[in-house]
Amino acid sequence: MENGRWSLRVICFAFFFITSASAEFLIQQVTENNSSYNLNANLGVRTVLRTERPSSKIVTIGNFSVIRDRFEPYESSVFEASGYRWRLILYVTGNKDDGGNNHVSLYVRIEDTESLPTGWEVDVDLKLFVFNARQRKYLTVTDDAVKRYNQENREWGFGQLIPLSTFHNPNQGFIVQNTVSFGAEIFIIRPVRVQERVRFVSNPPDNVFTWRILRFSSLEDKIYYSAEFLVGDRFWRLGFNPKGEGEGRPHAIPIFLYAQGFRPNAVETTTWGAVNLRLRHQLGSSPKRASSAAWYPIQPGHREGVSNIILRKDLQDGYLVNDSIVFEAEMVMVSVTIDEKHPTSEI
Ligand SMILES: *[C@@H]1O[C@H](CO)[C@@H](O)[C@H](O)[C@H]1NC(C)=O
Ligand SMILES: *[C@@H]1O[C@H](CO)[C@@H](O)[C@H](O)[C@H]1NC(C)=O
Ligand SMILES: *[C@@H]1O[C@H](CO)[C@@H](O)[C@H](O)[C@H]1NC(C)=O
Ligand SMILES: *[C@@H]1O[C@H](CO)[C@@H](O)[C@H](O)[C@H]1NC(C)=O
C-alpha cells in the first residue's frame, strides 16, 4: 500500500516534469485552432475548448488587475460535488513549489475529511477550466490519470494550467473587462459492483431434444414448430416447412433451430448456440446431419439452420417410416450470462 502511494507520487512528479516543456506549445495550439477537440496523447494532457459550463464550480474574479501579480493563493468557498466537499485553489502567478513558474496554477482540494473513515480514498476524474470570454468557451485542461485523493494527497491539479504569456495576452481573450473565470469538474470514479460474466458451456444438461413428426404426407405448405425445450438459460424450438424453403424448395427438407424466450430470472443477453441437427435413420443406419453455431439475438424468433438436410427423394431410404420422420437437436454448446458481484467491491 505504502509502495503504491509512493509510485503514484513518482508518476505524478514525472508527469509535471514532462508537461512543463510543452505546455506552452499545447496551449498556443489550442487557442490558435478552435476546432473543438485537440488531443495530444503523448503528453497525457488534453486541452479542449468547450461551450458547456463546468459542472462542479466556477469562480469569477473581477478587478483582476488588483491581484494579477500576487503570489498568494486564492482559496474559494467550500463547494459540494459528488458527495464530498472541496475548494478551488488558484495561484495567478503560479505555484513555484509545483513547477508553476510563468504559469497560472489551479488545484482542487478535498475538505472536511475528518468525517471520512480512516484510510479513505476518493478516485477522481478531474477537469479544470479557464474561461475564454472572447470565444465564450472554456479551455478545459485534463489528463488521463485518475487522481487518488487520500489523507496524504488532499490536493490535485495543474501547476502549469496555462502559461502567463497566453493568459495575459489581450488578443487571447482570457482577461476581458478586467475579469477572469476558472472552474472545476469533479467526477468520482466508483468501481462497478456487478460485472456481467459470459460463460460457454459444452454439452449442458438435457441438451438433446427429439421431435417426431407424424402423418408427414398430410402436412401443408407452412412452417411447423416443435414444442419449446430449455437448454442453458433459454428456450429453443425446431421448425421446418415440409414443402421446402429457400434454395432447397421444393426438392429438399429444411430444419431450423429457433431461440425463444428466457427462463425466469435469467440474465437476458445475446445467446450463443451451437447445435448438431439430425434427421434420424429409423432403420438403424446413420442419420443425416447438419450443424450450426451462431449468436442468437435477445429478441425471440431468430433462427439458424439448413434448407437442405435431406433430398426429398432420399426420404424413403429409411428416414420416412410409417409416414413419420424424427428430428434431433443436440445443443453442443450454449452461452450462459450471469451478473456477478465483484469480489473486491465494498458496500
Ligand atoms: C486546426 O485543426 C484542423 C483539424 O484538426 C487542422 O486540419 C488544421 O491544420 C489546424 N490548424 C492550425 C492552424 O493548427
Ligand atoms: C473559430 O474562431 C473564429 C474566430 O474567433 C470564429 O469565427 C469561428 O466561428 C470559430 N469556429 C468554431 C468552430 O468555433
Ligand atoms: C472594480 O471594477 C469596477 C467595475 O469595472 C469599477 O467600477 C471599480 O472602480 C473597480 N475597482 C477597483 C478598485 O479597481
Ligand atoms: C411402423 O408400423 C408398424 C406397424 O404398425 C410397426 O410394427 C413398426 O414398428 C413401425 N415402425 C417404426 C419405425 O415405428
mmCIF file of C-alpha atoms and ligand atoms in Angstrom:
data_model
loop_
_atom_site.group_PDB
_atom_site.id
_atom_site.type_symbol
_atom_site.label_atom_id
_atom_site.label_comp_id
_atom_site.label_asym_id
_atom_site.label_seq_id
_atom_site.Cartn_x
_atom_site.Cartn_y
_atom_site.Cartn_z
ATOM 1 C CA MET A 1 0.000 0.000 0.000
ATOM 2 C CA GLU A 2 2.744 2.404 1.011
ATOM 3 C CA ASN A 3 4.670 1.414 -2.090
ATOM 4 C CA GLY A 4 1.632 2.036 -4.252
ATOM 5 C CA ARG A 5 1.250 5.567 -2.958
ATOM 6 C CA TRP A 6 4.902 6.255 -3.425
ATOM 7 C CA SER A 7 4.915 5.122 -7.042
ATOM 8 C CA LEU A 8 1.798 7.211 -7.665
ATOM 9 C CA ARG A 9 3.654 10.248 -6.409
ATOM 10 C CA VAL A 10 6.640 9.457 -8.561
ATOM 11 C CA ILE A 11 4.430 9.139 -11.598
ATOM 12 C CA CYS A 12 2.734 12.441 -10.871
ATOM 13 C CA PHE A 13 6.057 14.137 -10.361
ATOM 14 C CA ALA A 14 7.308 12.747 -13.640
ATOM 15 C CA PHE A 15 4.110 13.903 -15.243
ATOM 16 C CA PHE A 16 4.523 17.507 -14.165
ATOM 17 C CA PHE A 17 8.072 17.355 -15.385
ATOM 18 C CA ILE A 18 7.150 16.108 -18.810
ATOM 19 C CA THR A 19 4.352 18.598 -19.293
ATOM 20 C CA SER A 20 6.400 21.619 -18.315
ATOM 21 C CA ALA A 21 8.401 21.628 -21.538
ATOM 22 C CA SER A 22 5.475 21.506 -23.897
ATOM 23 C CA ALA A 23 2.546 23.035 -22.068
ATOM 24 C CA GLU A 24 3.131 26.406 -23.660
ATOM 25 C CA PHE A 25 3.127 24.902 -27.120
ATOM 26 C CA LEU A 26 -0.031 22.943 -26.326
ATOM 27 C CA ILE A 27 -1.998 25.893 -25.081
ATOM 28 C CA GLN A 28 -0.922 28.048 -28.013
ATOM 29 C CA GLN A 29 -2.034 25.367 -30.381
ATOM 30 C CA VAL A 30 -5.443 25.147 -28.804
ATOM 31 C CA THR A 31 -6.090 28.832 -28.681
ATOM 32 C CA GLU A 32 -4.970 29.301 -32.256
ATOM 33 C CA ASN A 33 -7.091 26.464 -33.529
ATOM 34 C CA ASN A 34 -10.575 26.458 -32.175
ATOM 35 C CA SER A 35 -11.622 23.147 -33.614
ATOM 36 C CA SER A 36 -13.440 21.740 -30.623
ATOM 37 C CA TYR A 37 -11.129 18.845 -29.831
ATOM 38 C CA ASN A 38 -7.387 18.752 -29.586
ATOM 39 C CA LEU A 39 -5.681 15.628 -28.391
ATOM 40 C CA ASN A 40 -2.051 15.194 -27.597
ATOM 41 C CA ALA A 41 -1.853 11.629 -26.387
ATOM 42 C CA ASN A 42 1.931 11.604 -25.946
ATOM 43 C CA LEU A 43 1.796 14.132 -23.155
ATOM 44 C CA GLY A 44 -1.282 12.757 -21.454
ATOM 45 C CA VAL A 45 -2.627 16.298 -21.149
ATOM 46 C CA ARG A 46 -5.672 17.144 -23.148
ATOM 47 C CA THR A 47 -6.847 20.653 -23.737
ATOM 48 C CA VAL A 48 -10.265 21.128 -25.214
ATOM 49 C CA LEU A 49 -12.324 24.213 -25.877
ATOM 50 C CA ARG A 50 -15.892 23.572 -24.903
ATOM 51 C CA THR A 51 -19.025 25.655 -24.542
ATOM 52 C CA GLU A 52 -20.654 23.843 -21.620
ATOM 53 C CA ARG A 53 -20.125 25.374 -18.224
ATOM 54 C CA PRO A 54 -18.128 23.320 -15.700
ATOM 55 C CA SER A 55 -20.457 21.208 -13.590
ATOM 56 C CA SER A 56 -18.834 21.484 -10.155
ATOM 57 C CA LYS A 57 -17.572 25.034 -9.580
ATOM 58 C CA ILE A 58 -16.967 28.377 -11.276
ATOM 59 C CA VAL A 59 -15.026 31.234 -9.664
ATOM 60 C CA THR A 60 -15.095 34.634 -11.362
ATOM 61 C CA ILE A 61 -12.741 37.370 -10.189
ATOM 62 C CA GLY A 62 -13.455 40.997 -11.120
ATOM 63 C CA ASN A 63 -10.967 43.855 -10.816
ATOM 64 C CA PHE A 64 -8.373 41.256 -11.707
ATOM 65 C CA SER A 65 -5.614 43.862 -12.169
ATOM 66 C CA VAL A 66 -5.627 44.432 -8.401
ATOM 67 C CA ILE A 67 -4.209 40.930 -7.736
ATOM 68 C CA ARG A 68 -2.779 39.818 -11.065
ATOM 69 C CA ASP A 69 0.836 39.945 -9.818
ATOM 70 C CA ARG A 70 0.232 38.398 -6.370
ATOM 71 C CA PHE A 71 1.836 35.123 -5.396
ATOM 72 C CA GLU A 72 -0.520 34.222 -2.535
ATOM 73 C CA PRO A 73 -3.108 31.593 -3.451
ATOM 74 C CA TYR A 74 -6.802 32.393 -3.599
ATOM 75 C CA GLU A 75 -8.909 29.753 -1.856
ATOM 76 C CA SER A 76 -12.514 29.591 -2.976
ATOM 77 C CA SER A 77 -15.515 28.943 -0.783
ATOM 78 C CA VAL A 78 -16.263 25.308 0.004
ATOM 79 C CA PHE A 79 -18.482 23.646 -2.566
ATOM 80 C CA GLU A 80 -20.074 20.264 -2.709
ATOM 81 C CA ALA A 81 -19.635 17.906 -5.633
ATOM 82 C CA SER A 82 -20.300 14.183 -5.964
ATOM 83 C CA GLY A 83 -20.953 13.840 -2.248
ATOM 84 C CA TYR A 84 -17.729 15.440 -0.986
ATOM 85 C CA ARG A 85 -16.663 18.991 -0.120
ATOM 86 C CA TRP A 86 -13.924 20.818 -1.989
ATOM 87 C CA ARG A 87 -12.161 24.141 -2.528
ATOM 88 C CA LEU A 88 -10.577 25.587 -5.660
ATOM 89 C CA ILE A 89 -7.014 26.839 -5.028
ATOM 90 C CA LEU A 90 -5.732 29.426 -7.529
ATOM 91 C CA TYR A 91 -2.233 30.868 -7.961
ATOM 92 C CA VAL A 92 -2.450 33.655 -10.556
ATOM 93 C CA THR A 93 1.345 33.843 -10.868
ATOM 94 C CA GLY A 94 1.948 30.136 -10.448
ATOM 95 C CA ASN A 95 2.773 27.790 -7.607
ATOM 96 C CA LYS A 96 6.580 27.878 -7.545
ATOM 97 C CA ASP A 97 6.691 24.685 -5.450
ATOM 98 C CA ASP A 98 4.993 22.786 -8.243
ATOM 99 C CA GLY A 99 6.861 23.984 -11.319
ATOM 100 C CA GLY A 100 4.334 26.747 -11.856
ATOM 101 C CA ASN A 101 6.772 29.496 -12.826
ATOM 102 C CA ASN A 102 5.289 31.730 -15.541
ATOM 103 C CA HIS A 103 2.018 29.872 -15.386
ATOM 104 C CA VAL A 104 -1.315 30.012 -13.667
ATOM 105 C CA SER A 105 -1.677 27.077 -11.244
ATOM 106 C CA LEU A 106 -5.036 25.649 -10.253
ATOM 107 C CA TYR A 107 -5.918 22.862 -7.827
ATOM 108 C CA VAL A 108 -8.882 21.228 -6.183
ATOM 109 C CA ARG A 109 -8.506 20.363 -2.515
ATOM 110 C CA ILE A 110 -10.796 17.999 -0.656
ATOM 111 C CA GLU A 111 -12.162 19.486 2.600
ATOM 112 C CA ASP A 112 -13.828 18.272 5.775
ATOM 113 C CA THR A 113 -12.145 14.883 5.566
ATOM 114 C CA GLU A 114 -12.377 14.363 9.349
ATOM 115 C CA SER A 115 -15.800 12.812 8.792
ATOM 116 C CA LEU A 116 -14.453 10.237 6.344
ATOM 117 C CA PRO A 117 -13.466 6.772 7.585
ATOM 118 C CA THR A 118 -9.784 6.165 8.278
ATOM 119 C CA GLY A 119 -7.895 5.041 5.230
ATOM 120 C CA TRP A 120 -10.337 6.863 2.972
ATOM 121 C CA GLU A 121 -9.634 7.100 -0.725
ATOM 122 C CA VAL A 122 -11.527 9.055 -3.357
ATOM 123 C CA ASP A 123 -10.681 8.461 -7.019
ATOM 124 C CA VAL A 124 -11.464 11.458 -9.198
ATOM 125 C CA ASP A 125 -11.622 12.200 -12.878
ATOM 126 C CA LEU A 126 -10.682 15.889 -12.654
ATOM 127 C CA LYS A 127 -11.095 18.654 -15.225
ATOM 128 C CA LEU A 128 -10.028 22.253 -14.660
ATOM 129 C CA PHE A 129 -11.143 25.235 -16.696
ATOM 130 C CA VAL A 130 -10.124 28.727 -17.768
ATOM 131 C CA PHE A 131 -12.887 30.781 -19.336
ATOM 132 C CA ASN A 132 -12.107 32.424 -22.660
ATOM 133 C CA ALA A 133 -14.510 35.347 -22.786
ATOM 134 C CA ARG A 134 -13.668 36.267 -26.380
ATOM 135 C CA GLN A 135 -14.628 32.829 -27.691
ATOM 136 C CA ARG A 136 -17.241 32.278 -24.972
ATOM 137 C CA LYS A 137 -15.697 28.856 -24.354
ATOM 138 C CA TYR A 138 -13.931 27.086 -21.550
ATOM 139 C CA LEU A 139 -10.370 25.969 -22.053
ATOM 140 C CA THR A 140 -10.516 22.556 -20.424
ATOM 141 C CA VAL A 141 -7.343 21.017 -19.012
ATOM 142 C CA THR A 142 -7.213 17.388 -18.019
ATOM 143 C CA ASP A 143 -5.055 14.319 -18.295
ATOM 144 C CA ASP A 144 -5.725 10.619 -18.395
ATOM 145 C CA ALA A 145 -4.571 9.904 -14.840
ATOM 146 C CA VAL A 146 -7.145 9.204 -12.174
ATOM 147 C CA LYS A 147 -6.497 11.459 -9.166
ATOM 148 C CA ARG A 148 -6.499 9.453 -5.962
ATOM 149 C CA TYR A 149 -7.332 11.720 -3.027
ATOM 150 C CA ASN A 150 -6.389 10.372 0.392
ATOM 151 C CA GLN A 151 -5.087 11.678 3.721
ATOM 152 C CA GLU A 152 -1.609 12.279 2.248
ATOM 153 C CA ASN A 153 -2.782 13.684 -1.091
ATOM 154 C CA ARG A 154 -5.639 16.089 -0.493
ATOM 155 C CA GLU A 155 -4.853 18.426 -3.383
ATOM 156 C CA TRP A 156 -4.620 17.678 -7.092
ATOM 157 C CA GLY A 157 -4.433 19.959 -10.111
ATOM 158 C CA PHE A 158 -2.098 21.534 -12.622
ATOM 159 C CA GLY A 159 0.951 23.610 -11.706
ATOM 160 C CA GLN A 160 1.035 24.667 -15.330
ATOM 161 C CA LEU A 161 -2.625 25.211 -16.101
ATOM 162 C CA ILE A 162 -1.923 27.913 -18.683
ATOM 163 C CA PRO A 163 1.215 29.993 -19.487
ATOM 164 C CA LEU A 164 1.053 33.587 -18.262
ATOM 165 C CA SER A 165 2.129 34.746 -21.730
ATOM 166 C CA THR A 166 -1.051 33.262 -23.144
ATOM 167 C CA PHE A 167 -3.249 34.153 -20.216
ATOM 168 C CA HIS A 168 -2.227 37.831 -20.180
ATOM 169 C CA ASN A 169 -2.212 38.281 -23.949
ATOM 170 C CA PRO A 170 -5.134 40.646 -24.646
ATOM 171 C CA ASN A 171 -5.691 39.058 -28.069
ATOM 172 C CA GLN A 172 -6.394 35.667 -26.488
ATOM 173 C CA GLY A 173 -9.425 36.782 -24.517
ATOM 174 C CA PHE A 174 -8.877 35.156 -21.138
ATOM 175 C CA ILE A 175 -8.884 38.560 -19.412
ATOM 176 C CA VAL A 176 -11.773 40.663 -20.626
ATOM 177 C CA GLN A 177 -13.091 43.735 -18.830
ATOM 178 C CA ASN A 178 -10.552 43.032 -16.107
ATOM 179 C CA THR A 179 -12.376 39.823 -15.244
ATOM 180 C CA VAL A 180 -11.194 36.201 -15.203
ATOM 181 C CA SER A 181 -13.042 32.956 -14.586
ATOM 182 C CA PHE A 182 -11.898 29.488 -13.558
ATOM 183 C CA GLY A 183 -13.768 26.260 -12.993
ATOM 184 C CA ALA A 184 -13.636 22.625 -11.991
ATOM 185 C CA GLU A 185 -15.471 19.456 -12.802
ATOM 186 C CA ILE A 186 -15.220 16.520 -10.414
ATOM 187 C CA PHE A 187 -16.374 13.034 -11.281
ATOM 188 C CA ILE A 188 -15.936 10.341 -8.682
ATOM 189 C CA ILE A 189 -14.885 7.010 -10.077
ATOM 190 C CA ARG A 190 -16.701 4.284 -8.216
ATOM 191 C CA PRO A 191 -15.782 0.847 -9.497
ATOM 192 C CA VAL A 192 -18.724 -1.076 -10.830
ATOM 193 C CA ARG A 193 -20.050 -3.543 -8.252
ATOM 194 C CA VAL A 194 -21.569 -6.093 -10.565
ATOM 195 C CA GLN A 195 -19.910 -7.455 -13.626
ATOM 196 C CA GLU A 196 -21.541 -9.393 -16.355
ATOM 197 C CA ARG A 197 -19.806 -12.670 -16.986
ATOM 198 C CA VAL A 198 -20.411 -14.748 -20.097
ATOM 199 C CA ARG A 199 -19.536 -18.450 -19.957
ATOM 200 C CA PHE A 200 -19.697 -21.104 -22.621
ATOM 201 C CA VAL A 201 -20.985 -24.500 -21.524
ATOM 202 C CA SER A 202 -20.245 -27.635 -23.535
ATOM 203 C CA ASN A 203 -22.882 -30.333 -23.518
ATOM 204 C CA PRO A 204 -25.165 -28.741 -20.924
ATOM 205 C CA PRO A 205 -27.713 -30.983 -19.156
ATOM 206 C CA ASP A 206 -30.726 -32.171 -21.160
ATOM 207 C CA ASN A 207 -29.181 -30.977 -24.359
ATOM 208 C CA VAL A 208 -30.756 -33.493 -26.750
ATOM 209 C CA PHE A 209 -34.271 -32.820 -27.981
ATOM 210 C CA THR A 210 -36.201 -35.292 -30.119
ATOM 211 C CA TRP A 211 -39.086 -34.262 -32.346
ATOM 212 C CA ARG A 212 -41.197 -36.933 -34.017
ATOM 213 C CA ILE A 213 -43.450 -35.747 -36.825
ATOM 214 C CA LEU A 214 -46.412 -37.954 -37.684
ATOM 215 C CA ARG A 215 -48.564 -38.064 -40.816
ATOM 216 C CA PHE A 216 -45.804 -36.453 -42.841
ATOM 217 C CA SER A 217 -47.646 -36.846 -46.173
ATOM 218 C CA SER A 218 -50.620 -34.843 -44.922
ATOM 219 C CA LEU A 219 -48.603 -31.784 -43.831
ATOM 220 C CA GLU A 220 -49.266 -28.435 -45.525
ATOM 221 C CA ASP A 221 -47.015 -25.822 -47.088
ATOM 222 C CA LYS A 222 -46.204 -23.885 -43.927
ATOM 223 C CA ILE A 223 -43.750 -23.825 -41.057
ATOM 224 C CA TYR A 224 -44.364 -26.353 -38.298
ATOM 225 C CA TYR A 225 -42.792 -25.804 -34.884
ATOM 226 C CA SER A 226 -41.787 -28.254 -32.178
ATOM 227 C CA ALA A 227 -42.542 -27.758 -28.509
ATOM 228 C CA GLU A 228 -40.063 -25.473 -26.730
ATOM 229 C CA PHE A 229 -37.215 -27.032 -24.791
ATOM 230 C CA LEU A 230 -34.909 -25.425 -22.225
ATOM 231 C CA VAL A 231 -31.148 -25.629 -22.604
ATOM 232 C CA GLY A 232 -28.922 -23.247 -20.661
ATOM 233 C CA ASP A 233 -30.924 -20.117 -19.867
ATOM 234 C CA ARG A 234 -33.041 -20.151 -22.948
ATOM 235 C CA PHE A 235 -35.968 -21.908 -24.547
ATOM 236 C CA TRP A 236 -35.452 -23.213 -28.053
ATOM 237 C CA ARG A 237 -37.565 -24.916 -30.654
ATOM 238 C CA LEU A 238 -37.201 -26.566 -34.020
ATOM 239 C CA GLY A 239 -39.120 -25.604 -37.121
ATOM 240 C CA PHE A 240 -39.421 -26.666 -40.740
ATOM 241 C CA ASN A 241 -41.616 -26.409 -43.781
ATOM 242 C CA PRO A 242 -42.267 -29.922 -45.191
ATOM 243 C CA LYS A 243 -42.581 -28.450 -48.700
ATOM 244 C CA GLY A 244 -39.131 -26.870 -48.516
ATOM 245 C CA GLU A 245 -37.728 -23.373 -48.066
ATOM 246 C CA GLY A 246 -35.428 -21.016 -49.932
ATOM 247 C CA GLU A 247 -32.961 -22.614 -52.280
ATOM 248 C CA GLY A 248 -33.972 -26.083 -51.063
ATOM 249 C CA ARG A 249 -37.537 -25.694 -52.258
ATOM 250 C CA PRO A 250 -39.136 -27.940 -53.395
ATOM 251 C CA HIS A 251 -36.622 -30.777 -53.666
ATOM 252 C CA ALA A 252 -35.185 -30.760 -50.106
ATOM 253 C CA ILE A 253 -36.307 -30.760 -46.459
ATOM 254 C CA PRO A 254 -35.065 -27.908 -44.226
ATOM 255 C CA ILE A 255 -34.578 -27.784 -40.472
ATOM 256 C CA PHE A 256 -34.008 -24.751 -38.271
ATOM 257 C CA LEU A 257 -33.289 -24.022 -34.629
ATOM 258 C CA TYR A 258 -35.118 -21.007 -33.151
ATOM 259 C CA ALA A 259 -34.111 -19.147 -29.990
ATOM 260 C CA GLN A 260 -37.191 -18.255 -27.942
ATOM 261 C CA GLY A 261 -37.680 -16.649 -24.526
ATOM 262 C CA PHE A 262 -35.515 -16.905 -21.425
ATOM 263 C CA ARG A 263 -36.142 -18.908 -18.299
ATOM 264 C CA PRO A 264 -37.363 -16.811 -15.338
ATOM 265 C CA ASN A 265 -34.620 -14.728 -13.661
ATOM 266 C CA ALA A 266 -32.157 -15.353 -16.480
ATOM 267 C CA VAL A 267 -29.840 -12.523 -17.445
ATOM 268 C CA GLU A 268 -31.154 -11.788 -20.906
ATOM 269 C CA THR A 269 -28.361 -11.267 -23.411
ATOM 270 C CA THR A 270 -27.438 -12.416 -26.861
ATOM 271 C CA THR A 271 -27.038 -16.194 -26.594
ATOM 272 C CA TRP A 272 -24.516 -18.460 -28.232
ATOM 273 C CA GLY A 273 -25.992 -21.651 -29.598
ATOM 274 C CA ALA A 274 -24.047 -24.437 -31.281
ATOM 275 C CA VAL A 275 -26.230 -27.280 -32.393
ATOM 276 C CA ASN A 276 -25.995 -30.602 -34.187
ATOM 277 C CA LEU A 277 -29.165 -31.155 -36.167
ATOM 278 C CA ARG A 278 -30.033 -34.672 -37.205
ATOM 279 C CA LEU A 279 -32.694 -36.433 -39.208
ATOM 280 C CA ARG A 280 -32.826 -39.895 -37.690
ATOM 281 C CA HIS A 281 -32.469 -43.018 -39.792
ATOM 282 C CA GLN A 282 -35.254 -45.161 -38.376
ATOM 283 C CA LEU A 283 -33.892 -48.490 -39.559
ATOM 284 C CA GLY A 284 -30.630 -48.233 -37.710
ATOM 285 C CA SER A 285 -28.294 -46.559 -40.201
ATOM 286 C CA SER A 286 -26.583 -43.147 -39.894
ATOM 287 C CA PRO A 287 -28.667 -40.021 -39.554
ATOM 288 C CA LYS A 288 -28.475 -37.029 -41.897
ATOM 289 C CA ARG A 289 -26.557 -34.284 -40.127
ATOM 290 C CA ALA A 290 -26.111 -30.568 -40.188
ATOM 291 C CA SER A 291 -24.615 -28.218 -37.647
ATOM 292 C CA SER A 292 -24.569 -24.528 -36.963
ATOM 293 C CA ALA A 293 -23.184 -22.141 -34.396
ATOM 294 C CA ALA A 294 -24.264 -18.556 -34.003
ATOM 295 C CA TRP A 295 -25.110 -15.682 -31.682
ATOM 296 C CA TYR A 296 -28.882 -15.601 -31.260
ATOM 297 C CA PRO A 297 -30.354 -12.135 -30.599
ATOM 298 C CA ILE A 298 -32.277 -11.375 -27.408
ATOM 299 C CA GLN A 299 -35.423 -10.847 -29.429
ATOM 300 C CA PRO A 300 -37.122 -14.277 -29.744
ATOM 301 C CA GLY A 301 -37.653 -15.906 -33.124
ATOM 302 C CA HIS A 302 -34.233 -15.746 -34.730
ATOM 303 C CA ARG A 303 -33.346 -18.995 -36.441
ATOM 304 C CA GLU A 304 -30.293 -20.752 -37.824
ATOM 305 C CA GLY A 305 -30.159 -23.987 -39.725
ATOM 306 C CA VAL A 306 -30.124 -25.502 -43.179
ATOM 307 C CA SER A 307 -32.534 -25.521 -46.090
ATOM 308 C CA ASN A 308 -31.372 -28.988 -47.104
ATOM 309 C CA ILE A 309 -30.834 -31.684 -44.512
ATOM 310 C CA ILE A 310 -32.074 -34.310 -46.939
ATOM 311 C CA LEU A 311 -33.257 -34.509 -50.513
ATOM 312 C CA ARG A 312 -36.920 -35.357 -50.674
ATOM 313 C CA LYS A 313 -36.149 -38.317 -52.972
ATOM 314 C CA ASP A 314 -33.902 -39.871 -50.262
ATOM 315 C CA LEU A 315 -36.597 -39.816 -47.599
ATOM 316 C CA GLN A 316 -37.739 -43.325 -48.452
ATOM 317 C CA ASP A 317 -34.281 -44.776 -47.665
ATOM 318 C CA GLY A 318 -35.180 -45.345 -44.015
ATOM 319 C CA TYR A 319 -35.808 -41.740 -42.906
ATOM 320 C CA LEU A 320 -39.543 -41.607 -43.605
ATOM 321 C CA VAL A 321 -41.067 -44.669 -41.949
ATOM 322 C CA ASN A 322 -44.756 -45.236 -41.248
ATOM 323 C CA ASP A 323 -45.290 -41.693 -42.663
ATOM 324 C CA SER A 324 -43.222 -40.251 -39.865
ATOM 325 C CA ILE A 325 -39.797 -38.566 -39.558
ATOM 326 C CA VAL A 326 -37.712 -37.813 -36.478
ATOM 327 C CA PHE A 327 -35.528 -34.735 -35.974
ATOM 328 C CA GLU A 328 -32.974 -34.386 -33.195
ATOM 329 C CA ALA A 329 -31.292 -31.278 -31.905
ATOM 330 C CA GLU A 330 -28.175 -31.722 -29.797
ATOM 331 C CA MET A 331 -27.123 -28.426 -28.225
ATOM 332 C CA VAL A 332 -23.364 -28.932 -28.011
ATOM 333 C CA MET A 333 -22.582 -25.505 -26.632
ATOM 334 C CA VAL A 334 -24.558 -22.594 -25.232
ATOM 335 C CA SER A 335 -23.558 -19.375 -23.519
ATOM 336 C CA VAL A 336 -24.829 -18.515 -20.057
ATOM 337 C CA THR A 337 -24.615 -14.978 -18.686
ATOM 338 C CA ILE A 338 -24.580 -14.164 -15.000
ATOM 339 C CA ASP A 339 -24.359 -10.909 -13.073
ATOM 340 C CA GLU A 340 -21.523 -11.460 -10.669
ATOM 341 C CA LYS A 341 -20.793 -9.339 -7.657
ATOM 342 C CA HIS A 342 -17.241 -8.099 -7.994
ATOM 343 C CA PRO A 343 -15.117 -9.758 -5.304
ATOM 344 C CA THR A 344 -13.364 -6.526 -4.301
ATOM 345 C CA SER A 345 -16.485 -4.349 -4.241
ATOM 346 C CA GLU A 346 -17.195 -2.618 -0.964
ATOM 347 C CA ILE A 347 -20.579 -1.794 0.429
HETATM 348 C C1 LIG B 1 -6.751 23.155 -36.959
HETATM 349 O O1 LIG B 1 -7.282 21.848 -36.789
HETATM 350 C C2 LIG B 1 -7.559 21.165 -38.028
HETATM 351 C C3 LIG B 1 -8.270 19.883 -37.703
HETATM 352 O O2 LIG B 1 -7.649 19.227 -36.629
HETATM 353 C C4 LIG B 1 -6.246 21.009 -38.790
HETATM 354 O O3 LIG B 1 -6.511 20.375 -40.023
HETATM 355 C C5 LIG B 1 -5.614 22.348 -39.020
HETATM 356 O O4 LIG B 1 -4.358 22.202 -39.634
HETATM 357 C C6 LIG B 1 -5.447 23.111 -37.711
HETATM 358 N N1 LIG B 1 -4.966 24.481 -37.950
HETATM 359 C C7 LIG B 1 -3.986 25.031 -37.275
HETATM 360 C C8 LIG B 1 -3.664 26.441 -37.617
HETATM 361 O O5 LIG B 1 -3.382 24.419 -36.399
HETATM 362 C C1 LIG B 2 -13.268 29.764 -34.602
HETATM 363 O O1 LIG B 2 -12.944 31.095 -34.280
HETATM 364 C C2 LIG B 2 -13.399 32.025 -35.234
HETATM 365 C C3 LIG B 2 -12.851 33.392 -34.834
HETATM 366 O O2 LIG B 2 -12.817 33.523 -33.455
HETATM 367 C C4 LIG B 2 -14.934 32.007 -35.242
HETATM 368 O O3 LIG B 2 -15.429 32.928 -36.194
HETATM 369 C C5 LIG B 2 -15.386 30.611 -35.605
HETATM 370 O O4 LIG B 2 -16.799 30.536 -35.519
HETATM 371 C C6 LIG B 2 -14.789 29.603 -34.651
HETATM 372 N N1 LIG B 2 -15.142 28.252 -35.085
HETATM 373 C C7 LIG B 2 -15.553 27.349 -34.225
HETATM 374 C C8 LIG B 2 -15.869 26.020 -34.798
HETATM 375 O O5 LIG B 2 -15.655 27.544 -33.018
HETATM 376 C C1 LIG B 3 -13.619 47.398 -9.928
HETATM 377 O O1 LIG B 3 -14.352 47.291 -11.132
HETATM 378 C C2 LIG B 3 -15.462 48.147 -11.207
HETATM 379 C C3 LIG B 3 -16.231 47.782 -12.460
HETATM 380 O O2 LIG B 3 -15.333 47.668 -13.543
HETATM 381 C C4 LIG B 3 -15.003 49.574 -11.192
HETATM 382 O O3 LIG B 3 -16.114 50.426 -11.221
HETATM 383 C C5 LIG B 3 -14.217 49.799 -9.921
HETATM 384 O O4 LIG B 3 -13.674 51.102 -9.936
HETATM 385 C C6 LIG B 3 -13.090 48.798 -9.799
HETATM 386 N N1 LIG B 3 -12.449 48.968 -8.519
HETATM 387 C C7 LIG B 3 -11.121 48.943 -8.400
HETATM 388 C C8 LIG B 3 -10.604 49.111 -7.001
HETATM 389 O O5 LIG B 3 -10.366 48.831 -9.357
HETATM 390 C C1 LIG B 4 -44.296 -48.961 -38.281
HETATM 391 O O1 LIG B 4 -45.561 -49.520 -38.045
HETATM 392 C C2 LIG B 4 -45.551 -50.914 -37.877
HETATM 393 C C3 LIG B 4 -46.978 -51.420 -37.740
HETATM 394 O O2 LIG B 4 -47.770 -50.513 -37.025
HETATM 395 C C4 LIG B 4 -44.724 -51.267 -36.655
HETATM 396 O O3 LIG B 4 -44.646 -52.637 -36.461
HETATM 397 C C5 LIG B 4 -43.320 -50.714 -36.798
HETATM 398 O O4 LIG B 4 -42.582 -50.902 -35.631
HETATM 399 C C6 LIG B 4 -43.365 -49.231 -37.113
HETATM 400 N N1 LIG B 4 -42.044 -48.785 -37.393
HETATM 401 C C7 LIG B 4 -41.454 -47.773 -36.739
HETATM 402 C C8 LIG B 4 -40.048 -47.426 -37.116
HETATM 403 O O5 LIG B 4 -42.036 -47.114 -35.883
#
